Tab-separated table of C-alpha atoms in Angstrom:
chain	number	residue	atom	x	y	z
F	1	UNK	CA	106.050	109.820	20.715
F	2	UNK	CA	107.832	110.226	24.126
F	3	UNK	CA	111.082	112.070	24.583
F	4	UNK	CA	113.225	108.876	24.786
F	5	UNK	CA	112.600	107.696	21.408
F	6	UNK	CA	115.205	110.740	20.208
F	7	UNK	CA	117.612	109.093	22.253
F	8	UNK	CA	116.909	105.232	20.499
F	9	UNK	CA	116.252	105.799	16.914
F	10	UNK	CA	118.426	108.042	15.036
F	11	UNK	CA	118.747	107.136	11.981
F	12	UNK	CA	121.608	104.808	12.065
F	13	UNK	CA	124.262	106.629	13.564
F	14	UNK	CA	126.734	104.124	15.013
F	15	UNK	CA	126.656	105.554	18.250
F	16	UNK	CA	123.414	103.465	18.847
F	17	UNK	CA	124.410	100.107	17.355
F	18	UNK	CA	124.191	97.199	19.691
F	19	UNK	CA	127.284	95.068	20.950
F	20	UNK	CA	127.155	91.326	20.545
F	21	UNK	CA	129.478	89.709	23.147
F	22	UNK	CA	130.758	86.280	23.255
F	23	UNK	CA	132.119	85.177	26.353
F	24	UNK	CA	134.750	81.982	25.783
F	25	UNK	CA	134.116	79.501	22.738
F	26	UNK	CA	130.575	78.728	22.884
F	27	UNK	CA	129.578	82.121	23.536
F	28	UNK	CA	131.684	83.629	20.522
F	29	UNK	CA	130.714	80.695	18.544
F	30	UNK	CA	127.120	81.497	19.239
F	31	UNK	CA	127.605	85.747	17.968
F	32	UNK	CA	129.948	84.176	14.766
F	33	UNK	CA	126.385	82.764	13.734
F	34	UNK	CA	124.439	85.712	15.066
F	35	UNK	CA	126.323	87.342	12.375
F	36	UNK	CA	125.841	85.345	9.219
F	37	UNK	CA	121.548	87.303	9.492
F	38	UNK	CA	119.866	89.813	9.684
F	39	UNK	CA	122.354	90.953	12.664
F	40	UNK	CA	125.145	91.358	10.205
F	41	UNK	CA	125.882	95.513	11.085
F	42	UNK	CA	125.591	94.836	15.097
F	43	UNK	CA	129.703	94.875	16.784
F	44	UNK	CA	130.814	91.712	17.790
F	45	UNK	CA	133.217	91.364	20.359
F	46	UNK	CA	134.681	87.761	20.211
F	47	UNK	CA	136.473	87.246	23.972
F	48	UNK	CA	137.902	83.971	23.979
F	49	UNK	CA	141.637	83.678	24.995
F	50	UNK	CA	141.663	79.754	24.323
F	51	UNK	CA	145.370	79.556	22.647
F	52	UNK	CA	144.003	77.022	20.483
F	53	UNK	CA	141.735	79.472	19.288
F	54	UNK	CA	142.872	80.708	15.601
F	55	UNK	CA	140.984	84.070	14.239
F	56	UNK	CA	141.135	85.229	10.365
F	57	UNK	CA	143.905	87.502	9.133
F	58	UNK	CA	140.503	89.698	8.294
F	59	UNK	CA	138.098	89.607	10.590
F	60	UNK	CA	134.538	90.601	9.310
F	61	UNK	CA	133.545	94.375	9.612
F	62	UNK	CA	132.816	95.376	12.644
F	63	UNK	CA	134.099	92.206	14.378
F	64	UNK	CA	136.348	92.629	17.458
F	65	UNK	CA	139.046	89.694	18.786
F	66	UNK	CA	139.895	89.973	22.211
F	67	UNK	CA	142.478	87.386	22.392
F	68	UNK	CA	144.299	87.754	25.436
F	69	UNK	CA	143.929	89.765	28.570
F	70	UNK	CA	146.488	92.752	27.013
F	71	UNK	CA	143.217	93.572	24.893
F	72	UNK	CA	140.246	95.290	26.563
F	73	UNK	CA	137.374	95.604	24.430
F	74	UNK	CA	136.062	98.651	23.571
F	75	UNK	CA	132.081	99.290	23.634
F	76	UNK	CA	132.078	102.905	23.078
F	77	UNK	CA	130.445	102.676	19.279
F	78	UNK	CA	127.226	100.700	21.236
F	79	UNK	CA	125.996	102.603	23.782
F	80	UNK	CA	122.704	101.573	23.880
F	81	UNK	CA	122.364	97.895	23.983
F	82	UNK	CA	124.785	94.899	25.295
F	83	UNK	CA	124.151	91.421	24.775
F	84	UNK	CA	126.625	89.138	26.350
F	85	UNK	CA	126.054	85.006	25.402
F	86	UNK	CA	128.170	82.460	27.547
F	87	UNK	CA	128.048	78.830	28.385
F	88	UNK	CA	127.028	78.019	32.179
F	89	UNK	CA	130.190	75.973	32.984
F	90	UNK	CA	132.075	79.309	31.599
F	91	UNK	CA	134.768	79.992	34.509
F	92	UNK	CA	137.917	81.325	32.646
F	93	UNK	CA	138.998	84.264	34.958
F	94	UNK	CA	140.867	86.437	32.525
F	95	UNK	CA	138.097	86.395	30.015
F	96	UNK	CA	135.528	87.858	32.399
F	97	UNK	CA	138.439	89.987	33.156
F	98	UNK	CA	138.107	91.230	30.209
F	99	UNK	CA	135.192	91.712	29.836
F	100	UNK	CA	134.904	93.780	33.315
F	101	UNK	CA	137.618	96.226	31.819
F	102	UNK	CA	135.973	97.047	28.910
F	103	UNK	CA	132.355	97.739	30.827
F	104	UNK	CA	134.864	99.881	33.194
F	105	UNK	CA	135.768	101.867	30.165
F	106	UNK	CA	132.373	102.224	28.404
F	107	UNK	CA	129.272	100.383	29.204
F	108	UNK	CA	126.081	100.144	27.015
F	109	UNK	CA	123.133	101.039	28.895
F	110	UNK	CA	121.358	98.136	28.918
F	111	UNK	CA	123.601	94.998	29.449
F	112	UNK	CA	121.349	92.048	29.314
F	113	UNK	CA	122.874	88.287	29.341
F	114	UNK	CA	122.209	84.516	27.740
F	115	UNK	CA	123.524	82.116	29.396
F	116	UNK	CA	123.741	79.008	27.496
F	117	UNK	CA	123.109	75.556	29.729
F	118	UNK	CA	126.285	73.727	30.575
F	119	UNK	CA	127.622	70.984	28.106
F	120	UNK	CA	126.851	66.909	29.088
F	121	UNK	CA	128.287	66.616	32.174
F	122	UNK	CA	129.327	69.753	32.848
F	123	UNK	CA	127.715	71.567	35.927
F	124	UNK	CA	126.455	75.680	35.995
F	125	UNK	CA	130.256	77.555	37.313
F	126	UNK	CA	129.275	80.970	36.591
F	127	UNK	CA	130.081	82.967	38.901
F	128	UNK	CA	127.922	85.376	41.075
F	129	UNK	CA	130.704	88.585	40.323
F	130	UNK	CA	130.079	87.883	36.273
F	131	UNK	CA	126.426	87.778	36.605
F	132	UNK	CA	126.433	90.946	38.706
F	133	UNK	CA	127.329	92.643	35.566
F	134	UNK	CA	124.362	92.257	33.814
F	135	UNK	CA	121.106	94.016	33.938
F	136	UNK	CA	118.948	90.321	33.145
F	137	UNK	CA	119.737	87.647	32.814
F	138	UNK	CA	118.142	84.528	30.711
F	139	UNK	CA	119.080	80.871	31.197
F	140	UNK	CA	118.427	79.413	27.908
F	141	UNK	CA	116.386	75.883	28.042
F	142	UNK	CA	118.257	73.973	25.347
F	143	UNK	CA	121.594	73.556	23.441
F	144	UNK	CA	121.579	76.258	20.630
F	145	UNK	CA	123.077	73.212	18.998
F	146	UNK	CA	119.682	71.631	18.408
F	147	UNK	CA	117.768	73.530	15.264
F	148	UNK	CA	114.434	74.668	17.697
F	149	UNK	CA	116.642	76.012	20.347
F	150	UNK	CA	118.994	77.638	17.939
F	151	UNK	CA	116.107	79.422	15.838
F	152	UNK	CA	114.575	80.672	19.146
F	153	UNK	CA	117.943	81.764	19.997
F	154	UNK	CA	118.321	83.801	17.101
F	155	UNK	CA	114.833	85.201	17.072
F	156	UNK	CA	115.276	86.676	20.440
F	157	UNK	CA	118.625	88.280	20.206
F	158	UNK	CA	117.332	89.752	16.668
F	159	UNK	CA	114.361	91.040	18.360
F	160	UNK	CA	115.741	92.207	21.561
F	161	UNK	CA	118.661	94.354	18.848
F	162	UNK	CA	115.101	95.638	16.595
F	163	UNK	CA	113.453	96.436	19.904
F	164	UNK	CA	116.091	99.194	20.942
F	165	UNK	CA	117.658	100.092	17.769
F	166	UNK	CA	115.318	100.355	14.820
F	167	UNK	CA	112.633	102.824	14.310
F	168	UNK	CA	109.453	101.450	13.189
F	169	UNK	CA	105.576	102.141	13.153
F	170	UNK	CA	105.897	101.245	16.974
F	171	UNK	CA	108.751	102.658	19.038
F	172	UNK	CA	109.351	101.469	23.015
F	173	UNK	CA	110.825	104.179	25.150
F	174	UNK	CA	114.569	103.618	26.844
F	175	UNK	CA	113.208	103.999	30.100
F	176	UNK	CA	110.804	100.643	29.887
F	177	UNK	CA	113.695	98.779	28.455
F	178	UNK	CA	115.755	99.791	31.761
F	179	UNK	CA	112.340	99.499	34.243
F	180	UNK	CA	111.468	95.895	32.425
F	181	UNK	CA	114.701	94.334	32.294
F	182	UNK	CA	117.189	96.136	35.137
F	183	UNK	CA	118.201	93.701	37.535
F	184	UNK	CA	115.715	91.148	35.927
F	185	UNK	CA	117.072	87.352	37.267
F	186	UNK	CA	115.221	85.468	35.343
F	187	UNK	CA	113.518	86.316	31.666
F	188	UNK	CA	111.896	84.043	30.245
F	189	UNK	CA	111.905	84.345	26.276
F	190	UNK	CA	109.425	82.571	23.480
F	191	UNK	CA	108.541	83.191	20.132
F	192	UNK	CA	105.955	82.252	17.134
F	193	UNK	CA	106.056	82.786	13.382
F	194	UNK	CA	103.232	82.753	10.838
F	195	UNK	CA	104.185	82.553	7.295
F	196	UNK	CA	101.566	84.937	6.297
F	197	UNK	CA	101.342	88.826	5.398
F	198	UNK	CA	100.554	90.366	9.153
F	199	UNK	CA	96.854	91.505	9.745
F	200	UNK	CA	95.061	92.088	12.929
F	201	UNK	CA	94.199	88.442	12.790
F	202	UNK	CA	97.566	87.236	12.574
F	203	UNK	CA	99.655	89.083	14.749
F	204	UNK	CA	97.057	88.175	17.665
F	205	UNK	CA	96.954	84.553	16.492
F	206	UNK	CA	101.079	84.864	16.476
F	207	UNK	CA	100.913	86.493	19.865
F	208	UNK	CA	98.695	83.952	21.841
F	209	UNK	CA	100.800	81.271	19.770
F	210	UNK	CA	104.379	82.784	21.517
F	211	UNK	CA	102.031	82.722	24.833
F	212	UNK	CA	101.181	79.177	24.823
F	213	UNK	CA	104.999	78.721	24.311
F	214	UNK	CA	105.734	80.955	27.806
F	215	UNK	CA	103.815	78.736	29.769
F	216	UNK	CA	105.458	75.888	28.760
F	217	UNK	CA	108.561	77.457	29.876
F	218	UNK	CA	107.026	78.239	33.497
F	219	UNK	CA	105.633	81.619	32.738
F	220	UNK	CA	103.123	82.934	35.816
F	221	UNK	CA	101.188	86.326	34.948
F	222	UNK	CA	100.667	86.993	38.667
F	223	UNK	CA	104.228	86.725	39.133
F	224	UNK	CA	105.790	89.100	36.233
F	225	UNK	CA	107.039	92.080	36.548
F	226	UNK	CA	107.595	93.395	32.976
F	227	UNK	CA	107.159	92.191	29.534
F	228	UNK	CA	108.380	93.139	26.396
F	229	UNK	CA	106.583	92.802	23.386
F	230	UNK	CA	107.940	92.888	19.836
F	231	UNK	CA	105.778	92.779	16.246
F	232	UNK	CA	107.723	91.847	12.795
F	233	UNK	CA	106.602	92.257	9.639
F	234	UNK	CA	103.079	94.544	10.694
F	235	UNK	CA	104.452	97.552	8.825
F	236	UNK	CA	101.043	98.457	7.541
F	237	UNK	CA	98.953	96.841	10.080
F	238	UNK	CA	97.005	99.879	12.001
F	239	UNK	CA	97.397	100.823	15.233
F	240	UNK	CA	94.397	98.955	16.417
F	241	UNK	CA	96.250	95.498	15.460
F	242	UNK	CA	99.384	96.698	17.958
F	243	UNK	CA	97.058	97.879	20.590
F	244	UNK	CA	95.150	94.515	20.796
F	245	UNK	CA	98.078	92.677	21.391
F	246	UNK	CA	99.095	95.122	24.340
F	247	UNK	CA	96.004	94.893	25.978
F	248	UNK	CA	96.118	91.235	25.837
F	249	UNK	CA	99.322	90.886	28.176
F	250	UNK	CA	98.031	93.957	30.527
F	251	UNK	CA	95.283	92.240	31.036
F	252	UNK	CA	96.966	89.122	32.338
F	253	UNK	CA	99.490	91.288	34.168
F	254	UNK	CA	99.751	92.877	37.119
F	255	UNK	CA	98.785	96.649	37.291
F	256	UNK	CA	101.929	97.333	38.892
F	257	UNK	CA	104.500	95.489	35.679
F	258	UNK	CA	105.685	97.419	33.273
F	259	UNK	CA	104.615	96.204	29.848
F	260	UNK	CA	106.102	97.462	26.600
F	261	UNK	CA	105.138	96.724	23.050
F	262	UNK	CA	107.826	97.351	19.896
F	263	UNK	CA	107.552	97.095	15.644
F	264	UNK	CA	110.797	97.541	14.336
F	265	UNK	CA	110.608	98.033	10.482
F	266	UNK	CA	112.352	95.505	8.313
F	267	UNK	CA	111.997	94.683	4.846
F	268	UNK	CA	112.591	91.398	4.718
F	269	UNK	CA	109.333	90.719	6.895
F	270	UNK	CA	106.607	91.455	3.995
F	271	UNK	CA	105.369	87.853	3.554
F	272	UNK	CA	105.938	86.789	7.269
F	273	UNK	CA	104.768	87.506	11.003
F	274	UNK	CA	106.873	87.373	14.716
F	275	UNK	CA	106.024	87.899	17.877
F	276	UNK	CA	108.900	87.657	20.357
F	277	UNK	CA	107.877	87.964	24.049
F	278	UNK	CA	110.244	88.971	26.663
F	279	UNK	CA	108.667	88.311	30.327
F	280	UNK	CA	110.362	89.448	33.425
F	281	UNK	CA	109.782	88.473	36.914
F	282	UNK	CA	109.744	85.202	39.708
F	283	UNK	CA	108.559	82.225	38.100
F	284	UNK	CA	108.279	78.492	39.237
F	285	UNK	CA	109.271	75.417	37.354
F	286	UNK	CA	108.033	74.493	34.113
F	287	UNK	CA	106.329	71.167	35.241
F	288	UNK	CA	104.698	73.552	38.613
F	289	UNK	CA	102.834	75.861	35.793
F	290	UNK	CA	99.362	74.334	34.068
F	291	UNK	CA	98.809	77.183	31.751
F	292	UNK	CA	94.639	78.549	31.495
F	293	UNK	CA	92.687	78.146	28.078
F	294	UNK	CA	94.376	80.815	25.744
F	295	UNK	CA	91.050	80.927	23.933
F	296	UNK	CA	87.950	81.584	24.840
């Protein structure tokens, strides 16, 4: 195990739990539903200054209300890991105000970003100074709204928290988190479940399954620079099963991209099997990329 992994899995302290952000109303309502599974102990910081807005009396543990631009948010009990989700025609000023203040005061170190695509009829007005913030940035494809974007949404954000802040038979180091995904512009993000206990088999057939998806989204191996690669519900796979799935995306990669392969542990994944895939780098249009035969 490499030095690093002291500094990611601890054992729960809450030094190391990750910070979901919601910037304005879609973004906050996006982390309220983030929080209703299996990311139910991650802090939420709900930044939405909407006067309309009303907030609970009790707010859920854990759960922070930034209401107005008195409040700066405090990120000191995540220090790790950051995700911030906001719609594209975001462009309230005190809000991302906010937010600045608070990553000022204490910022996790790994801030990574979803930004959601901009309502019917509404045109992309985030700005350059918000998304200079960020560490990566990924421009979702579809309206969490609709059930396929919305379970692809969830699967990514609970894999990105597993991947950097629970230990498992497969741990990734800190420092190819921050070489994959530090000033990343564009990450593309796809994922593919089997409803099966995980076995070599599977977790390859899962893996070239969350491929296929990647292409469709305009993924180019010659033109990645990292990829992260995360495994649910393999607890008792062996170490050969992970490794084949590694090799399979270095292969396709460049020598030179950083490629990074996590298992977090998690009960609830006994009967079932994820792979999540995380791919950093330049990549042309969806309708540019033909993808190759996945199989031989």
């Amino acid at each position: 195990m490499a030095p690093d992994s002291d500094l990611l899995f601890d054992g729960g302290d809450p030094d190391f739990q990750a910070a979901l952000i919601g910037l304005g109303r879609r973004g906050c309502d996006c982390v309220r539903r983030l929080r209703q599974t299996d990311l139910a102990d991650a802090h939420a910081f709900l930044i939405d200054h909407d006067p309309e807005t009303r907030q609970d009396d009790a707010l859920p543990e854990n759960t922070h209300w930034v209401g107005n631009p008195e409040i700066v948010p405090d990120f000191s009990a995540c220090g790790l890991l950051g995700i911030v989700i906001v719609g594209a025609e975001h462009q309230d000023k005190t809000e991302q105000l906010s937010l600045r203040l608070g990553l000022l005061k204490e910022r996790p170190t790994l801030l990574l970003g979803i930004a959601l695509p901009p309502l019917a009829g509404e045109r992309n007005r985030l700005k350059p100074e918000l998304l200079r913030e960020l560490d990566g940035v990924a421009y979702w494809p579809a309206d969490p709204g609709l059930p396929e974007s919305w379970t692809l949404l969830q699967a990514a954000v609970e894999d990105w928290v597993g991947a950097g802040s629970v230990s498992g038979p497969v741990e990734v180091d800190l420092a190819d988190l921050i070489a994959i995904f530090g000033g990343a512009r564009s990450i593309l993000i796809a994922s593919a479940t089997q409803e099966r206990r995980a076995d070599p088999e599977r977790i390859e057939a899962a893996a070239y399954a969350a491929l296929a998806e990647l292409y469709e989204r305009g993924f180019q191996p010659g033109h990645a620079t990292g990829m992260l690669i995360v495994v649910r519900g393999a607890d008792g796979a062996s170490i050969e099963g992970y490794e084949a799935v590694r090799r399979l995306f270095q292969d396709i990669l460049p020598d030179a991209a950083t490629t990074a392969l996590a298992a977090p542990g998690n009960e609830g994944w006994r009967e079932r099997t994820r792979v999540s895939l995380f791919a950093v780098g330049t990549f042309a249009a969806p309708s540019a990329v033909a993808p190759p035969a996945l199989y031989p």
